[in-house]
Every structure is written in C-alpha cells, then in structure tokens.
Short mmCIF file of C-alpha atoms and ligand atoms in Angstrom, two decimals:
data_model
loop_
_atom_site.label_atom_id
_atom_site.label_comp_id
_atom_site.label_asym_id
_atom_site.label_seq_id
_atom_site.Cartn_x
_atom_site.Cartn_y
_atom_site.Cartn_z
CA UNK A 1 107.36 159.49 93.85
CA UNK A 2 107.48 156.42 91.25
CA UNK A 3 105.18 157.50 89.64
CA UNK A 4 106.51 159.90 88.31
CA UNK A 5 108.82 157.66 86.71
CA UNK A 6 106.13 156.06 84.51
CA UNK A 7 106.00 159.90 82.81
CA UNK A 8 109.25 158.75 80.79
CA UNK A 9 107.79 155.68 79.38
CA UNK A 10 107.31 155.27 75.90
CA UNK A 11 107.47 151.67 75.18
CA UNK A 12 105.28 148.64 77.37
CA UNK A 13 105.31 145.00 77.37
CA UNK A 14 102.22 143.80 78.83
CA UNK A 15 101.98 140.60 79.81
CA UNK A 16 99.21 137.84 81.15
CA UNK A 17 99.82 136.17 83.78
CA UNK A 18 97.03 133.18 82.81
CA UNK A 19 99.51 132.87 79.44
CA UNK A 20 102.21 130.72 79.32
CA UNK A 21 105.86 132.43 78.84
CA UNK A 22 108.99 130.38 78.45
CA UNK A 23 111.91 131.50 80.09
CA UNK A 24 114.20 132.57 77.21
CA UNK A 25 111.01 134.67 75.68
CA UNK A 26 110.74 136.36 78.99
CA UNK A 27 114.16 137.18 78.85
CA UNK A 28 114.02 138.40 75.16
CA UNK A 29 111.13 140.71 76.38
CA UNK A 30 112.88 141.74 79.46
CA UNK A 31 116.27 142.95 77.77
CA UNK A 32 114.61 144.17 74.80
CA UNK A 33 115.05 147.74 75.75
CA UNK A 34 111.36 148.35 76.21
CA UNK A 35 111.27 150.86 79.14
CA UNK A 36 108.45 148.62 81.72
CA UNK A 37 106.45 145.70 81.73
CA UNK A 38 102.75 145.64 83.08
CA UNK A 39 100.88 142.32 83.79
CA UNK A 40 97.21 142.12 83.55
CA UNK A 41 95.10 140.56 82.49
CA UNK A 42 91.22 140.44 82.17
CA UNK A 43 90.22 136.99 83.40
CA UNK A 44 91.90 134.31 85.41
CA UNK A 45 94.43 136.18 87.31
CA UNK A 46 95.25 134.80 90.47
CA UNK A 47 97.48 135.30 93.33
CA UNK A 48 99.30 132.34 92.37
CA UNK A 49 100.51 133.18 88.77
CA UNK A 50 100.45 136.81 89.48
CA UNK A 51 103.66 136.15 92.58
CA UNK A 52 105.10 133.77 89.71
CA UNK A 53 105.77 135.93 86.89
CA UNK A 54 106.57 139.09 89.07
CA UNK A 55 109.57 136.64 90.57
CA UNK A 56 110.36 135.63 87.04
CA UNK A 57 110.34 139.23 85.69
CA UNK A 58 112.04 140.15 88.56
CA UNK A 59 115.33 138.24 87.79
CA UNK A 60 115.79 141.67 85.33
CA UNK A 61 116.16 145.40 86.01
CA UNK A 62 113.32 147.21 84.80
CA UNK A 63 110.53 148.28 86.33
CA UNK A 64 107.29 146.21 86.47
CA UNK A 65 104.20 147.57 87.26
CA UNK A 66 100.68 145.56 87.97
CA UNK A 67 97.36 146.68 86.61
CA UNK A 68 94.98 145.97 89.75
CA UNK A 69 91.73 144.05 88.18
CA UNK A 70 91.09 141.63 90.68
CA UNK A 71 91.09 142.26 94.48
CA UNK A 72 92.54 138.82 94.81
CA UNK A 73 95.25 139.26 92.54
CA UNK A 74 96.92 142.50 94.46
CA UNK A 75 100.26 141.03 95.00
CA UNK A 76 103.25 143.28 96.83
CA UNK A 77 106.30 143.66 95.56
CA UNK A 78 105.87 145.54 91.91
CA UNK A 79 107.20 149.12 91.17
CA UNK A 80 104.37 150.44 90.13
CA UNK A 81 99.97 149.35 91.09
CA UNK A 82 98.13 150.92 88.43
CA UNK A 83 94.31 151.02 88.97
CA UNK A 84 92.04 151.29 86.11
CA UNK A 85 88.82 152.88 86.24
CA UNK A 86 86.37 152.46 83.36
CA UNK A 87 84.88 155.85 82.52
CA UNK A 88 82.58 154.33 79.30
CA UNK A 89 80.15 151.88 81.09
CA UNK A 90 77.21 152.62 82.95
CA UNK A 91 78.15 149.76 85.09
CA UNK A 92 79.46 151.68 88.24
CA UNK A 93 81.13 148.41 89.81
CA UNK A 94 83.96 149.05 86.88
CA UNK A 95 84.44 152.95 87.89
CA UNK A 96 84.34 152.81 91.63
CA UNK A 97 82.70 149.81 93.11
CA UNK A 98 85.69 147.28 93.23
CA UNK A 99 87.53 150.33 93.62
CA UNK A 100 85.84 151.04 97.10
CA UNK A 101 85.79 147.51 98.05
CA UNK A 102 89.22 147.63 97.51
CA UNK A 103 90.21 150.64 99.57
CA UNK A 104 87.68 149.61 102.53
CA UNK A 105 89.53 146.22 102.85
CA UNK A 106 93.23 147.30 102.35
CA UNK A 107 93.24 151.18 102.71
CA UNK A 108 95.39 151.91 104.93
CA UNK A 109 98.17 149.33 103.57
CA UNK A 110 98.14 150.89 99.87
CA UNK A 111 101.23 152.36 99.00
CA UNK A 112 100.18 155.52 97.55
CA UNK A 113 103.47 157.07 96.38
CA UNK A 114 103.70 153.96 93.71
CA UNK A 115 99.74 153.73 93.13
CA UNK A 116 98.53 155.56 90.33
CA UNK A 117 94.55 155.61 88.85
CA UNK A 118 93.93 154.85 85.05
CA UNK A 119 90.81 156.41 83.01
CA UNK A 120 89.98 153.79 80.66
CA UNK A 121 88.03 154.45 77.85
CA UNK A 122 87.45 150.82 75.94
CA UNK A 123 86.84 151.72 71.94
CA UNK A 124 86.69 148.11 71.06
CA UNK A 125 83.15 146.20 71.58
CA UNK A 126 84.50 142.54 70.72
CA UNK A 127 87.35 142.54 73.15
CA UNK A 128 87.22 140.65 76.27
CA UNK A 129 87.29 143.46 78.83
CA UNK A 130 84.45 145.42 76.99
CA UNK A 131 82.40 142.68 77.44
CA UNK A 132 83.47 142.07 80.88
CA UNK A 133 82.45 145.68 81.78
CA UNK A 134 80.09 146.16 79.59
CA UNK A 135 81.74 149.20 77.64
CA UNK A 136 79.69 151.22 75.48
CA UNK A 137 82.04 151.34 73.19
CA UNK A 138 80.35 153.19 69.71
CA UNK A 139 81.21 156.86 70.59
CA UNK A 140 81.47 159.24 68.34
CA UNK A 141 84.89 161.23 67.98
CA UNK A 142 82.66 164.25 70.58
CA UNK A 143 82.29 161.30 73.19
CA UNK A 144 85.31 160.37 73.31
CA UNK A 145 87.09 163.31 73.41
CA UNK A 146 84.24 164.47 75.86
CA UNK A 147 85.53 161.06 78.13
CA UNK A 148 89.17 162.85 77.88
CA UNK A 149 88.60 165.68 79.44
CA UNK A 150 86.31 164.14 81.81
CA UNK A 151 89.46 162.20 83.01
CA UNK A 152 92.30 164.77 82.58
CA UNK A 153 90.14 167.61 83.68
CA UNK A 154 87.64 166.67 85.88
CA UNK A 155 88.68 163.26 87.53
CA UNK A 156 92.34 164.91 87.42
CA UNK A 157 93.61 161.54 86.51
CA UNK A 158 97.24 161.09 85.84
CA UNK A 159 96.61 158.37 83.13
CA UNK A 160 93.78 157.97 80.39
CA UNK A 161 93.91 154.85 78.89
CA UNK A 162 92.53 154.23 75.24
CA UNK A 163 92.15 150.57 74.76
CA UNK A 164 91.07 148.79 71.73
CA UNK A 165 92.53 145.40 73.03
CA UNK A 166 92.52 142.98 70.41
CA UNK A 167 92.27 145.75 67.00
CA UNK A 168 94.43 148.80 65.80
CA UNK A 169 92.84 151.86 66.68
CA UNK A 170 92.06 155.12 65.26
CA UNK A 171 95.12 156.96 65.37
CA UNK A 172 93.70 160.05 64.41
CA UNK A 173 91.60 159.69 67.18
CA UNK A 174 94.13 159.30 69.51
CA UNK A 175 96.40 162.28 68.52
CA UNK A 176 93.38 164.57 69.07
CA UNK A 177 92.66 162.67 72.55
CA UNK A 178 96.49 163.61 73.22
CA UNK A 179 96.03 167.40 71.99
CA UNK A 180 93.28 168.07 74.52
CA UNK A 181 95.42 166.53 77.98
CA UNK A 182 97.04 169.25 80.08
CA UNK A 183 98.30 166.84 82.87
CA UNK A 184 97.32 163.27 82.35
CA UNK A 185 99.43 161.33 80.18
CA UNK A 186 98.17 159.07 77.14
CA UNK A 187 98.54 155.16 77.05
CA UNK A 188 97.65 153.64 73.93
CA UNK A 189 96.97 149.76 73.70
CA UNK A 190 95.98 147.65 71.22
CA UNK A 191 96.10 145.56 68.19
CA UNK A 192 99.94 146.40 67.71
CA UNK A 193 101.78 143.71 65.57
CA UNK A 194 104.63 145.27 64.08
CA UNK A 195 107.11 148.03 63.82
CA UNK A 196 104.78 150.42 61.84
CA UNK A 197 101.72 150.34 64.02
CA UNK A 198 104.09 150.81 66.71
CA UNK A 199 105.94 154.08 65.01
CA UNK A 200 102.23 155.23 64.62
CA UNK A 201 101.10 154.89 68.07
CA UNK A 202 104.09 156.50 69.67
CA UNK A 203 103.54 159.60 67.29
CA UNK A 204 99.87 159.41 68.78
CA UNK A 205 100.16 158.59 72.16
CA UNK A 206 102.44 159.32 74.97
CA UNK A 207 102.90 155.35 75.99
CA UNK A 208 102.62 152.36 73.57
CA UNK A 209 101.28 149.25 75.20
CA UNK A 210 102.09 146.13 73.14
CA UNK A 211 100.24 143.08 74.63
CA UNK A 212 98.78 140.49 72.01
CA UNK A 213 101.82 139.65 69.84
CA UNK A 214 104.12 139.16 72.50
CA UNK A 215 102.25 135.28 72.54
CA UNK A 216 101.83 135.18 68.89
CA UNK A 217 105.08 136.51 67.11
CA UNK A 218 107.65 137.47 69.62
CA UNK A 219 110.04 138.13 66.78
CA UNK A 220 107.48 141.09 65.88
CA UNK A 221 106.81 142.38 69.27
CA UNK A 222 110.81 142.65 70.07
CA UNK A 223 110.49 144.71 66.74
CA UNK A 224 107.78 147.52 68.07
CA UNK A 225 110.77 148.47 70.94
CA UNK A 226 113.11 150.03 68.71
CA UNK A 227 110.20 151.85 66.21
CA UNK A 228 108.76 153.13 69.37
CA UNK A 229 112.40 154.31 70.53
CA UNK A 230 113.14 156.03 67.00
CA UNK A 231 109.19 157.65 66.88
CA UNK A 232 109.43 161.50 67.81
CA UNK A 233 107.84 161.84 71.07
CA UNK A 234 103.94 163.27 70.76
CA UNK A 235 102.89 166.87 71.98
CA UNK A 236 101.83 166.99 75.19
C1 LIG B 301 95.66 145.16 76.25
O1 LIG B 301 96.09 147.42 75.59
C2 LIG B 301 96.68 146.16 75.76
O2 LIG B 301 95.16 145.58 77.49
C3 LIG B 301 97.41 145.71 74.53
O3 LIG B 301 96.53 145.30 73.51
O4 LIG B 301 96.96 142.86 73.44
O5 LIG B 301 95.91 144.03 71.48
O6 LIG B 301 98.32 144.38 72.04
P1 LIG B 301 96.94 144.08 72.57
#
C-alpha cells in the first residue's frame, strides 16, 4: 500500500497552493533531497491551483501527497490523499462532518490503498486553521497527551498530527506525545525556520513538516533538509 511508504519520511515540504512559487524555487524544493511534498493549505484552495502545482511538482520524482481540506479541492493524480481530522474542537464539522459529506458524495471512487486519516491536534490559538476550526487549543501537557492516545489508541489512526502552524512548538511536548504511540506515526509542523529547529523536531517527532519559510527564506528552508537527514531518528 503507499501508505506505507509515508512511514519512511522524515523530512516535508509543504506547500500552498493560494502562494505564489516561481519555477526555479520549486525546483530548489523539489531536488532538495527532502523525502515528499504535501500541499495544503487552509483557505483559498481551489481546484484550479490545486491541478497547477501538482503538474508543476510533478515535472520531479518524489512523491507528493495532498492534505484533503476542501471537498472542492480533491484533485486525482497525487501519491498520497491525506485526510485530517481535528480531534481538539468541539466543532464536529472538523472531525467528521466534511468527512462524511465527503465519503457520501465520492465513496466509492476514493482510493483507499493511498488514503490515509490524520489526528490533528492544533496547539497554536493564533494560527489560521485554529481559528478556522475553532481549536481549543490551551491544553495542558494531560490533554494533550490524553488527545494522543485518543488517536493512536482509540481512533487507531495511522497519523497524529501536532500543529502549531505559524510558532515553534514545545518539543518536550512532542517527544512525550511520540513516547506514548504504539502504531501511529508523529508529524510535527510548525514554526520551523532553520537548521536547528529542524534537528530538534526530527529528534521529537517521527516527520518534520516545514511549511512557512519555504515563502519567506528559501535559502533557510533548503537548510532544514539536510539537519533533518543528519537528526537520529526518534523512538517509536
Ligand atoms: C503548517 O504544519 C505546517 O500546516 C507547517 O507549519 O508553516 O509554520 O512551517 P509552518
């Protein structure tokens, strides 16, 4: 199954389709090493300039994955669908409302065995998508480890996501989140804009998402590849 192949990656690009890439940036991303890139986004993505930058990706070899947020936006073609489900807001329509809508109008033409379901668990209040879901994001370090176990043991998910879009997390936070899973596997995003946040994370978390600085300092995001690369690989 592909998705299994997600299991070996250590090092993500994610980029926005609503942001503006030039074309020898997305090549510097693309050949960079980095082991995937994911586009999403948490507003204005569209059919239109999702099918765009897949193509342009897709001039490279590595695998591309899409995180699902928008119905609309569910364009074939990528390696990987990754679904995220928000596990910290009381807003059900971010767990398993669009979810359902989802799978009542295109059920039966999902590829499962390269669709994959992400437990997010938002830890940063001012970032767009916690507003957008309304995240209750001031948990104590029981609460979140409490939403960990909820996904990897419970839910069963294969992914929990901790996202502080937008800040540097708690890495000691993370490494305990890491401790507890016995199946699901650990993406960290958030706030990384160098090498050394990046070394951190990867000794934290199972997958390093690096979003953000890819727009603002590309010469610093191509540097989080190889610091994520040379990080020992956290307990699972
Ligand atoms: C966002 O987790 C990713 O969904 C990456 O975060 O953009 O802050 O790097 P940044």
């Amino acid at each position: 199954m592909y998705t299994e192949r997600y299991e070996e990656w250590r090092h993500v690009f994610k980029l926005d389709p609503e942001r503006e890439i030039d074309d020898a940036s997305l090549e510097r991303i693309c050949m960079s090493g980095t082991d995937a890139v994911m586009v999403g986004g948490s507003s204005g993505v569209t059919f239109e300039n999702v099918v765009d930058l897949l193509a342009r990706i897709r001039r490279y070899e590595l695998p591309c994955a899409l995180e699902v947020s928008d119905l609309e936006a569910a364009v074939p073609g990528f390696d990987l669908y990754l679904i995220p489900m928000v596990l910290n807001t009381e807003r059900t329509e971010w767990l398993t409302g669009k979810q359902v809508e989802g799978l009542q109008a295109y059920g039966s033409y999902i590829p499962w065995e390269s669709t994959a379901a992400e437990g997010y668990i938002i830890l940063n209040a001012e970032a767009e998508v916690a507003r957008l879901t309304g995240a209750s994001c001031e948990l104590d370090t029981a609460a979140v480890l409490a939403h960990v176990r909820l996904a990897d043991r419970l839910m069963r998910l294969p992914i929990v996501y901790m996202e502080y879009s937008g800040r540097f997390g708690d890495m000691r936070l993370v490494s305990q989140a890491a401790e507890l899973l016995t199946q699901a596997r650990l993406f960290y995003g958030g706030g990384i804009v160098d090498a050394t946040q990046a070394a951190e994370a990867a000794a934290a978390a199972h997958t390093v998402i690096v979003g953000n600085i890819v727009y603002d300092d590309i010469e610093a995001a191509l540097t989080t590849v190889e610091a994520v690369r040379q990080s020992a690989i956290a307990p699972i």
